[in-house]
Coordinates of C-alpha atoms in Angstrom, one line a residue:
X8 CA 60.2 157.2 179.7
X9 CA 62.4 154.6 180.9
X10 CA 63.0 153.0 184.2
X11 CA 66.5 152.7 186.0
X12 CA 67.5 149.7 183.9
X13 CA 66.8 151.7 180.8
X14 CA 64.1 149.7 179.7
X15 CA 60.7 150.8 178.3
X16 CA 57.7 150.9 180.4
X17 CA 55.3 153.0 178.1
X18 CA 53.4 150.6 175.4
X19 CA 51.1 151.4 172.6
X20 CA 49.1 148.1 172.1
X21 CA 47.7 149.5 168.8
X22 CA 50.9 149.8 167.0
X23 CA 52.9 147.1 169.2
X24 CA 55.6 149.7 169.7
X25 CA 57.1 151.4 173.0
X26 CA 56.0 155.0 173.0
X27 CA 59.5 155.9 174.3
X28 CA 61.9 154.6 172.0
X29 CA 59.7 153.0 169.2
X30 CA 61.1 149.5 169.8
X31 CA 58.8 146.8 168.6
X32 CA 57.0 145.2 171.7
X33 CA 57.2 141.5 172.3
X34 CA 54.0 139.3 171.9
X35 CA 52.2 138.4 175.2
X36 CA 51.9 139.6 178.7
X37 CA 54.8 137.5 180.2
X38 CA 57.3 138.8 177.4
X39 CA 56.1 142.3 177.9
X40 CA 56.6 142.1 181.7
X41 CA 60.2 141.2 181.1
X42 CA 60.6 143.7 178.5
X43 CA 59.4 146.5 181.0
X44 CA 61.6 144.9 183.7
X45 CA 58.4 143.7 185.7
X46 CA 57.6 147.5 186.7
X47 CA 53.9 148.2 186.6
X48 CA 52.8 151.8 185.9
X49 CA 49.4 153.3 186.3
X50 CA 48.6 156.9 184.7
X51 CA 45.8 158.9 184.9
X52 CA 45.6 161.4 181.9
X53 CA 43.8 164.4 183.4
X54 CA 42.2 167.6 182.5
X55 CA 42.5 168.6 186.2
X56 CA 38.9 168.6 186.8
X57 CA 37.1 167.1 189.8
X58 CA 36.4 163.8 187.9
X59 CA 40.0 163.4 187.3
X60 CA 40.8 164.1 191.0
X61 CA 38.4 161.3 192.1
X62 CA 39.9 158.8 189.5
X63 CA 43.4 159.7 190.9
X64 CA 42.2 159.0 194.5
X65 CA 40.6 155.7 193.4
X66 CA 43.7 154.6 191.6
X67 CA 46.0 155.5 194.5
X68 CA 43.7 153.6 197.1
X69 CA 43.5 150.6 194.7
X70 CA 47.3 150.4 194.8
X71 CA 47.4 151.0 198.4
X72 CA 44.8 148.2 199.0
X73 CA 46.9 145.8 196.8
X74 CA 50.0 146.4 198.7
X75 CA 52.2 146.3 195.5
X76 CA 54.7 148.9 194.6
X77 CA 53.3 150.4 191.3
X78 CA 54.1 153.7 189.9
X79 CA 51.2 155.9 189.9
X80 CA 50.9 159.4 188.5
X81 CA 48.7 162.1 187.1
X82 CA 49.6 163.3 183.7
X83 CA 48.4 166.7 182.7
X84 CA 50.6 167.8 180.1
X85 CA 48.8 168.3 177.1
X86 CA 51.4 167.0 174.7
X87 CA 52.0 163.7 176.8
X88 CA 48.2 163.3 177.1
X89 CA 47.9 163.7 173.3
X90 CA 50.5 160.8 172.8
X91 CA 47.9 158.4 173.9
X92 CA 45.1 159.5 171.3
X93 CA 42.2 159.4 173.9
X94 CA 38.9 160.8 173.1
X95 CA 37.7 161.8 176.6
X96 CA 39.2 162.5 179.8
X97 CA 39.9 161.5 182.3
X98 CA 41.7 158.4 181.1
X99 CA 43.2 155.3 183.0
X100 CA 46.3 153.8 181.4
X101 CA 47.8 150.7 183.0
X102 CA 51.3 149.6 181.5
X103 CA 50.7 151.6 178.4
X104 CA 47.2 150.2 177.7
X105 CA 44.2 152.5 177.9
X106 CA 41.9 150.9 180.1
X107 CA 39.0 153.5 180.5
X108 CA 38.4 157.0 179.2
X109 CA 35.5 159.5 180.0
X110 CA 34.5 157.5 183.0
X111 CA 35.4 157.4 186.7
X112 CA 36.5 153.8 187.6
X113 CA 35.8 152.6 191.0
X114 CA 38.6 151.3 193.2
X115 CA 37.2 147.8 192.8
X116 CA 37.3 148.1 189.0
X117 CA 40.8 149.5 189.1
X118 CA 42.1 146.6 191.3
X119 CA 40.5 144.2 188.8
X120 CA 42.2 145.8 185.8
X121 CA 45.5 145.9 187.7
X122 CA 45.3 142.3 188.7
X123 CA 44.5 141.4 185.1
X124 CA 47.5 143.3 183.8
X125 CA 49.8 141.9 186.4

């Protein structure tokens, strides 16, 4: 997936490569922010259960509370979810990094994670 500047915005910290194009990711948060065009993304990898819906609601409320323009979406496609190699759903992914899996993060926890990644 690329943004309007054709820059990658899905990262895989384990391999240090962009999941979209396979390009090596730069070291450090500041370099990664430049690499992704500064655009932040929040993904909820979901199996469409009630737990997943609660996590989606918490993430959207956290973003609204922060007042930042952050792309937030729920991913239910099995193939796309499989790319992240998570063991339990729902999972929270911020800027390509898996933040949590198998738990429902609270709005405050999501805000903390977003601020840490920003």
